[in-house]
């Protein structure tokens, strides 16, 4: 048997709040989604004025990051697995509407285990990255030194 950590609503709320504040700082109207390790939505927020397409895109980014255990932008970088020469070219077509291979999705990794994902949609790549990493840093601050949360943008587990 294995003991596992589970991301819950309390942590998701902390992450959403930090992400919203970061979005305001970078002047982006974002949709932010936090999912569990199965890719199911725990919490979601679309900022006032955010694009109507944002929630679905944020969900797909969070789902992909959680399920595939890597930041979504790592898929299509030169030489990445979803690039035209990569081993997983076309992977996004396998789960239409659910699999995102562009910037804005980050796995939530606590003590080396993927416990969920965060997806951000609405800004440019730099803004989405700033907002997503702010959410991860807020989780680390909330959990304290007893836990180690990966907080950089390039995450691959």
C-alpha atoms as an extended CHARMM CRD file, in Angstrom:
* protein
*
       157  EXT
         1         1  UNK       CA              0.0000000000        0.0000000000        0.0000000000  PROA      1               0.0000000000
         2         2  UNK       CA              1.0530000000        3.5460000000       -0.6190000000  PROA      2               0.0000000000
         3         3  UNK       CA              0.0830000000        6.6890000000        1.2610000000  PROA      3               0.0000000000
         4         4  UNK       CA             -0.7610000000        9.6110000000       -1.0010000000  PROA      4               0.0000000000
         5         5  UNK       CA             -1.2060000000       13.3370000000       -0.6480000000  PROA      5               0.0000000000
         6         6  UNK       CA             -4.5040000000       14.7620000000       -1.8760000000  PROA      6               0.0000000000
         7         7  UNK       CA             -5.0210000000       18.3210000000       -3.0160000000  PROA      7               0.0000000000
         8         8  UNK       CA             -8.1820000000       19.7490000000       -1.4580000000  PROA      8               0.0000000000
         9         9  UNK       CA            -10.3880000000       22.7920000000       -1.8340000000  PROA      9               0.0000000000
        10        10  UNK       CA             -8.5710000000       24.7620000000        0.8710000000  PROA      10              0.0000000000
        11        11  UNK       CA             -5.2810000000       24.5530000000       -0.9890000000  PROA      11              0.0000000000
        12        12  UNK       CA             -6.9660000000       25.2450000000       -4.3240000000  PROA      12              0.0000000000
        13        13  UNK       CA             -8.5350000000       28.4210000000       -2.9330000000  PROA      13              0.0000000000
        14        14  UNK       CA             -5.1230000000       29.6340000000       -1.7370000000  PROA      14              0.0000000000
        15        15  UNK       CA             -3.6970000000       28.9910000000       -5.1950000000  PROA      15              0.0000000000
        16        16  UNK       CA             -6.5830000000       30.7520000000       -6.9680000000  PROA      16              0.0000000000
        17        17  UNK       CA             -6.2570000000       33.8390000000       -4.7980000000  PROA      17              0.0000000000
        18        18  UNK       CA             -2.5150000000       34.1240000000       -5.4210000000  PROA      18              0.0000000000
        19        19  UNK       CA             -3.0150000000       33.5360000000       -9.1410000000  PROA      19              0.0000000000
        20        20  UNK       CA             -5.6870000000       36.2440000000       -9.3350000000  PROA      20              0.0000000000
        21        21  UNK       CA             -3.4310000000       38.7420000000       -7.5660000000  PROA      21              0.0000000000
        22        22  UNK       CA             -0.5600000000       37.8610000000       -9.9140000000  PROA      22              0.0000000000
        23        23  UNK       CA             -2.8740000000       38.2660000000      -12.9170000000  PROA      23              0.0000000000
        24        24  UNK       CA             -3.8380000000       41.7250000000      -11.7400000000  PROA      24              0.0000000000
        25        25  UNK       CA             -0.1500000000       42.6090000000      -11.3120000000  PROA      25              0.0000000000
        26        26  UNK       CA              0.7020000000       41.5420000000      -14.8820000000  PROA      26              0.0000000000
        27        27  UNK       CA             -2.5200000000       43.1130000000      -16.1800000000  PROA      27              0.0000000000
        28        28  UNK       CA             -4.0330000000       39.9450000000      -17.6470000000  PROA      28              0.0000000000
        29        29  UNK       CA             -7.6730000000       38.8770000000      -17.4610000000  PROA      29              0.0000000000
        30        30  UNK       CA             -7.1460000000       35.2070000000      -16.7110000000  PROA      30              0.0000000000
        31        31  UNK       CA             -9.1300000000       32.0410000000      -16.2460000000  PROA      31              0.0000000000
        32        32  UNK       CA             -7.4760000000       29.8640000000      -13.6240000000  PROA      32              0.0000000000
        33        33  UNK       CA             -8.2260000000       26.2000000000      -12.9720000000  PROA      33              0.0000000000
        34        34  UNK       CA             -6.9570000000       23.8480000000      -10.2760000000  PROA      34              0.0000000000
        35        35  UNK       CA             -7.4670000000       20.1000000000      -10.8190000000  PROA      35              0.0000000000
        36        36  UNK       CA             -6.7050000000       17.0310000000       -8.7360000000  PROA      36              0.0000000000
        37        37  UNK       CA             -4.3990000000       14.1720000000       -9.7100000000  PROA      37              0.0000000000
        38        38  UNK       CA             -7.1540000000       12.6830000000      -11.8710000000  PROA      38              0.0000000000
        39        39  UNK       CA             -7.6030000000       15.9070000000      -13.8210000000  PROA      39              0.0000000000
        40        40  UNK       CA            -10.9560000000       16.7600000000      -12.2350000000  PROA      40              0.0000000000
        41        41  UNK       CA            -11.6960000000       20.3790000000      -11.4210000000  PROA      41              0.0000000000
        42        42  UNK       CA            -11.4290000000       21.3570000000       -7.7680000000  PROA      42              0.0000000000
        43        43  UNK       CA            -11.7060000000       25.1200000000       -8.2690000000  PROA      43              0.0000000000
        44        44  UNK       CA            -12.0520000000       27.4740000000      -11.2130000000  PROA      44              0.0000000000
        45        45  UNK       CA            -12.2010000000       31.2340000000      -11.6470000000  PROA      45              0.0000000000
        46        46  UNK       CA            -12.6730000000       33.4460000000      -14.6830000000  PROA      46              0.0000000000
        47        47  UNK       CA            -11.7900000000       37.0330000000      -13.9120000000  PROA      47              0.0000000000
        48        48  UNK       CA            -14.3080000000       39.7160000000      -14.8160000000  PROA      48              0.0000000000
        49        49  UNK       CA            -13.7910000000       40.5690000000      -18.4670000000  PROA      49              0.0000000000
        50        50  UNK       CA            -11.8730000000       37.3470000000      -19.1690000000  PROA      50              0.0000000000
        51        51  UNK       CA            -12.3950000000       35.6050000000      -22.4860000000  PROA      51              0.0000000000
        52        52  UNK       CA            -15.3470000000       33.2190000000      -22.6600000000  PROA      52              0.0000000000
        53        53  UNK       CA            -13.0280000000       30.5670000000      -24.0940000000  PROA      53              0.0000000000
        54        54  UNK       CA            -10.6580000000       30.8660000000      -21.1320000000  PROA      54              0.0000000000
        55        55  UNK       CA            -12.2690000000       28.3730000000      -18.7340000000  PROA      55              0.0000000000
        56        56  UNK       CA            -12.2430000000       25.4690000000      -21.1980000000  PROA      56              0.0000000000
        57        57  UNK       CA             -8.6490000000       26.2010000000      -22.1920000000  PROA      57              0.0000000000
        58        58  UNK       CA             -7.5420000000       26.5170000000      -18.5520000000  PROA      58              0.0000000000
        59        59  UNK       CA             -9.2180000000       23.1910000000      -17.7370000000  PROA      59              0.0000000000
        60        60  UNK       CA             -7.4270000000       21.4960000000      -20.6540000000  PROA      60              0.0000000000
        61        61  UNK       CA             -4.0770000000       22.9300000000      -19.5850000000  PROA      61              0.0000000000
        62        62  UNK       CA             -4.5450000000       21.7960000000      -15.9760000000  PROA      62              0.0000000000
        63        63  UNK       CA             -5.7710000000       18.3430000000      -17.0860000000  PROA      63              0.0000000000
        64        64  UNK       CA             -2.7830000000       17.8690000000      -19.3790000000  PROA      64              0.0000000000
        65        65  UNK       CA             -0.2440000000       19.0450000000      -16.8080000000  PROA      65              0.0000000000
        66        66  UNK       CA             -1.6710000000       16.7900000000      -14.1150000000  PROA      66              0.0000000000
        67        67  UNK       CA             -2.1990000000       13.7270000000      -16.2670000000  PROA      67              0.0000000000
        68        68  UNK       CA              1.0470000000       13.8930000000      -18.2050000000  PROA      68              0.0000000000
        69        69  UNK       CA              3.1280000000       15.2080000000      -15.2880000000  PROA      69              0.0000000000
        70        70  UNK       CA              4.8150000000       18.0330000000      -17.1600000000  PROA      70              0.0000000000
        71        71  UNK       CA              4.3660000000       21.6940000000      -17.9560000000  PROA      71              0.0000000000
        72        72  UNK       CA              2.3170000000       21.9590000000      -21.1240000000  PROA      72              0.0000000000
        73        73  UNK       CA              4.7650000000       24.2030000000      -22.9850000000  PROA      73              0.0000000000
        74        74  UNK       CA              7.4070000000       21.4700000000      -22.8280000000  PROA      74              0.0000000000
        75        75  UNK       CA              5.4350000000       19.4210000000      -25.3600000000  PROA      75              0.0000000000
        76        76  UNK       CA              5.9890000000       21.6720000000      -28.3610000000  PROA      76              0.0000000000
        77        77  UNK       CA              9.3870000000       23.2080000000      -27.7340000000  PROA      77              0.0000000000
        78        78  UNK       CA             11.9770000000       22.3890000000      -30.4070000000  PROA      78              0.0000000000
        79        79  UNK       CA             12.6920000000       18.7100000000      -30.0090000000  PROA      79              0.0000000000
        80        80  UNK       CA              9.7550000000       18.2960000000      -27.6240000000  PROA      80              0.0000000000
        81        81  UNK       CA              7.6090000000       15.1680000000      -27.7900000000  PROA      81              0.0000000000
        82        82  UNK       CA              4.6890000000       16.9070000000      -29.5700000000  PROA      82              0.0000000000
        83        83  UNK       CA              6.8360000000       18.7720000000      -32.1030000000  PROA      83              0.0000000000
        84        84  UNK       CA              6.5930000000       17.5990000000      -35.7140000000  PROA      84              0.0000000000
        85        85  UNK       CA              9.6550000000       15.3970000000      -35.2380000000  PROA      85              0.0000000000
        86        86  UNK       CA              8.7410000000       14.2520000000      -31.7220000000  PROA      86              0.0000000000
        87        87  UNK       CA              7.6870000000       10.7940000000      -30.6430000000  PROA      87              0.0000000000
        88        88  UNK       CA              4.2810000000       12.1070000000      -29.5220000000  PROA      88              0.0000000000
        89        89  UNK       CA              3.4640000000       14.3070000000      -32.5150000000  PROA      89              0.0000000000
        90        90  UNK       CA             -0.3280000000       14.6130000000      -32.6740000000  PROA      90              0.0000000000
        91        91  UNK       CA             -0.8980000000       13.5600000000      -29.0680000000  PROA      91              0.0000000000
        92        92  UNK       CA             -3.3220000000       16.4540000000      -28.5800000000  PROA      92              0.0000000000
        93        93  UNK       CA             -5.5940000000       14.8800000000      -31.2190000000  PROA      93              0.0000000000
        94        94  UNK       CA             -6.0480000000       11.7820000000      -29.0410000000  PROA      94              0.0000000000
        95        95  UNK       CA             -8.0800000000       13.6860000000      -26.4530000000  PROA      95              0.0000000000
        96        96  UNK       CA             -9.6570000000       16.5010000000      -28.4820000000  PROA      96              0.0000000000
        97        97  UNK       CA            -10.4900000000       19.5060000000      -26.3470000000  PROA      97              0.0000000000
        98        98  UNK       CA             -8.8150000000       18.0620000000      -23.2660000000  PROA      98              0.0000000000
        99        99  UNK       CA             -5.1220000000       17.9520000000      -24.1440000000  PROA      99              0.0000000000
       100       100  UNK       CA             -3.1930000000       21.2390000000      -24.4140000000  PROA      100             0.0000000000
       101       101  UNK       CA              0.3760000000       21.5240000000      -25.7120000000  PROA      101             0.0000000000
       102       102  UNK       CA              0.9980000000       25.2280000000      -25.2720000000  PROA      102             0.0000000000
       103       103  UNK       CA              2.0630000000       27.4550000000      -22.3960000000  PROA      103             0.0000000000
       104       104  UNK       CA             -0.0320000000       27.8190000000      -19.2480000000  PROA      104             0.0000000000
       105       105  UNK       CA             -0.3530000000       24.3770000000      -17.6630000000  PROA      105             0.0000000000
       106       106  UNK       CA              1.7710000000       23.2410000000      -14.7220000000  PROA      106             0.0000000000
       107       107  UNK       CA              1.6760000000       20.0290000000      -12.6850000000  PROA      107             0.0000000000
       108       108  UNK       CA              1.3420000000       20.5120000000       -8.9540000000  PROA      108             0.0000000000
       109       109  UNK       CA              4.1860000000       18.4410000000       -7.5050000000  PROA      109             0.0000000000
       110       110  UNK       CA              4.3790000000       18.0430000000       -3.7280000000  PROA      110             0.0000000000
       111       111  UNK       CA              7.1430000000       15.9580000000       -2.1440000000  PROA      111             0.0000000000
       112       112  UNK       CA              7.9360000000       14.5140000000       -5.5560000000  PROA      112             0.0000000000
       113       113  UNK       CA              4.3750000000       13.3730000000       -6.3130000000  PROA      113             0.0000000000
       114       114  UNK       CA              1.9790000000       14.9570000000       -8.8130000000  PROA      114             0.0000000000
       115       115  UNK       CA             -1.1340000000       15.8660000000       -6.8280000000  PROA      115             0.0000000000
       116       116  UNK       CA             -2.8600000000       17.9720000000       -9.4760000000  PROA      116             0.0000000000
       117       117  UNK       CA             -2.4350000000       20.6720000000      -12.0490000000  PROA      117             0.0000000000
       118       118  UNK       CA             -2.9590000000       24.3670000000      -12.5500000000  PROA      118             0.0000000000
       119       119  UNK       CA             -4.0810000000       25.8130000000      -15.8660000000  PROA      119             0.0000000000
       120       120  UNK       CA             -4.0240000000       29.4810000000      -16.7960000000  PROA      120             0.0000000000
       121       121  UNK       CA             -5.5110000000       31.0680000000      -19.9030000000  PROA      121             0.0000000000
       122       122  UNK       CA             -6.0690000000       34.6440000000      -20.9750000000  PROA      122             0.0000000000
       123       123  UNK       CA             -2.7120000000       36.3560000000      -21.1010000000  PROA      123             0.0000000000
       124       124  UNK       CA              0.3130000000       35.8840000000      -23.2850000000  PROA      124             0.0000000000
       125       125  UNK       CA              2.7600000000       33.0870000000      -22.4840000000  PROA      125             0.0000000000
       126       126  UNK       CA              4.8270000000       35.1930000000      -20.1120000000  PROA      126             0.0000000000
       127       127  UNK       CA              1.7440000000       36.3540000000      -18.2090000000  PROA      127             0.0000000000
       128       128  UNK       CA              0.2450000000       32.8610000000      -17.9830000000  PROA      128             0.0000000000
       129       129  UNK       CA              3.5680000000       31.5440000000      -16.6750000000  PROA      129             0.0000000000
       130       130  UNK       CA              3.8200000000       34.2720000000      -14.0300000000  PROA      130             0.0000000000
       131       131  UNK       CA              0.2890000000       33.5510000000      -12.8450000000  PROA      131             0.0000000000
       132       132  UNK       CA              0.7690000000       29.7720000000      -12.7800000000  PROA      132             0.0000000000
       133       133  UNK       CA              4.0420000000       29.9150000000      -10.8780000000  PROA      133             0.0000000000
       134       134  UNK       CA              2.5020000000       32.3890000000       -8.3980000000  PROA      134             0.0000000000
       135       135  UNK       CA             -0.1420000000       29.7580000000       -7.6380000000  PROA      135             0.0000000000
       136       136  UNK       CA              2.5440000000       27.1180000000       -7.0530000000  PROA      136             0.0000000000
       137       137  UNK       CA              4.5560000000       29.4450000000       -4.8020000000  PROA      137             0.0000000000
       138       138  UNK       CA              1.4240000000       30.2430000000       -2.7940000000  PROA      138             0.0000000000
       139       139  UNK       CA              0.8760000000       26.5300000000       -2.2110000000  PROA      139             0.0000000000
       140       140  UNK       CA              4.4500000000       26.1860000000       -0.9490000000  PROA      140             0.0000000000
       141       141  UNK       CA              3.9380000000       29.1260000000        1.4210000000  PROA      141             0.0000000000
       142       142  UNK       CA              0.6280000000       27.7010000000        2.6310000000  PROA      142             0.0000000000
       143       143  UNK       CA              2.0080000000       24.2060000000        3.2610000000  PROA      143             0.0000000000
       144       144  UNK       CA              5.2150000000       25.4120000000        4.9040000000  PROA      144             0.0000000000
       145       145  UNK       CA              8.5640000000       23.6830000000        5.2480000000  PROA      145             0.0000000000
       146       146  UNK       CA              7.0690000000       20.2600000000        5.9250000000  PROA      146             0.0000000000
       147       147  UNK       CA              6.3240000000       19.9350000000        2.2020000000  PROA      147             0.0000000000
       148       148  UNK       CA              8.3260000000       20.6680000000       -0.9320000000  PROA      148             0.0000000000
       149       149  UNK       CA              6.3880000000       22.1250000000       -3.8750000000  PROA      149             0.0000000000
       150       150  UNK       CA              8.0270000000       22.4810000000       -7.2900000000  PROA      150             0.0000000000
       151       151  UNK       CA              7.5750000000       26.1320000000       -8.2010000000  PROA      151             0.0000000000
       152       152  UNK       CA              9.5670000000       26.6740000000      -11.3950000000  PROA      152             0.0000000000
       153       153  UNK       CA              7.9140000000       26.9250000000      -14.8150000000  PROA      153             0.0000000000
       154       154  UNK       CA              9.6450000000       23.9350000000      -16.4590000000  PROA      154             0.0000000000
       155       155  UNK       CA              8.3540000000       20.9080000000      -14.5810000000  PROA      155             0.0000000000
       156       156  UNK       CA              8.7010000000       17.3330000000      -15.8080000000  PROA      156             0.0000000000
       157       157  UNK       CA              8.0770000000       14.4050000000      -13.4580000000  PROA      157             0.0000000000
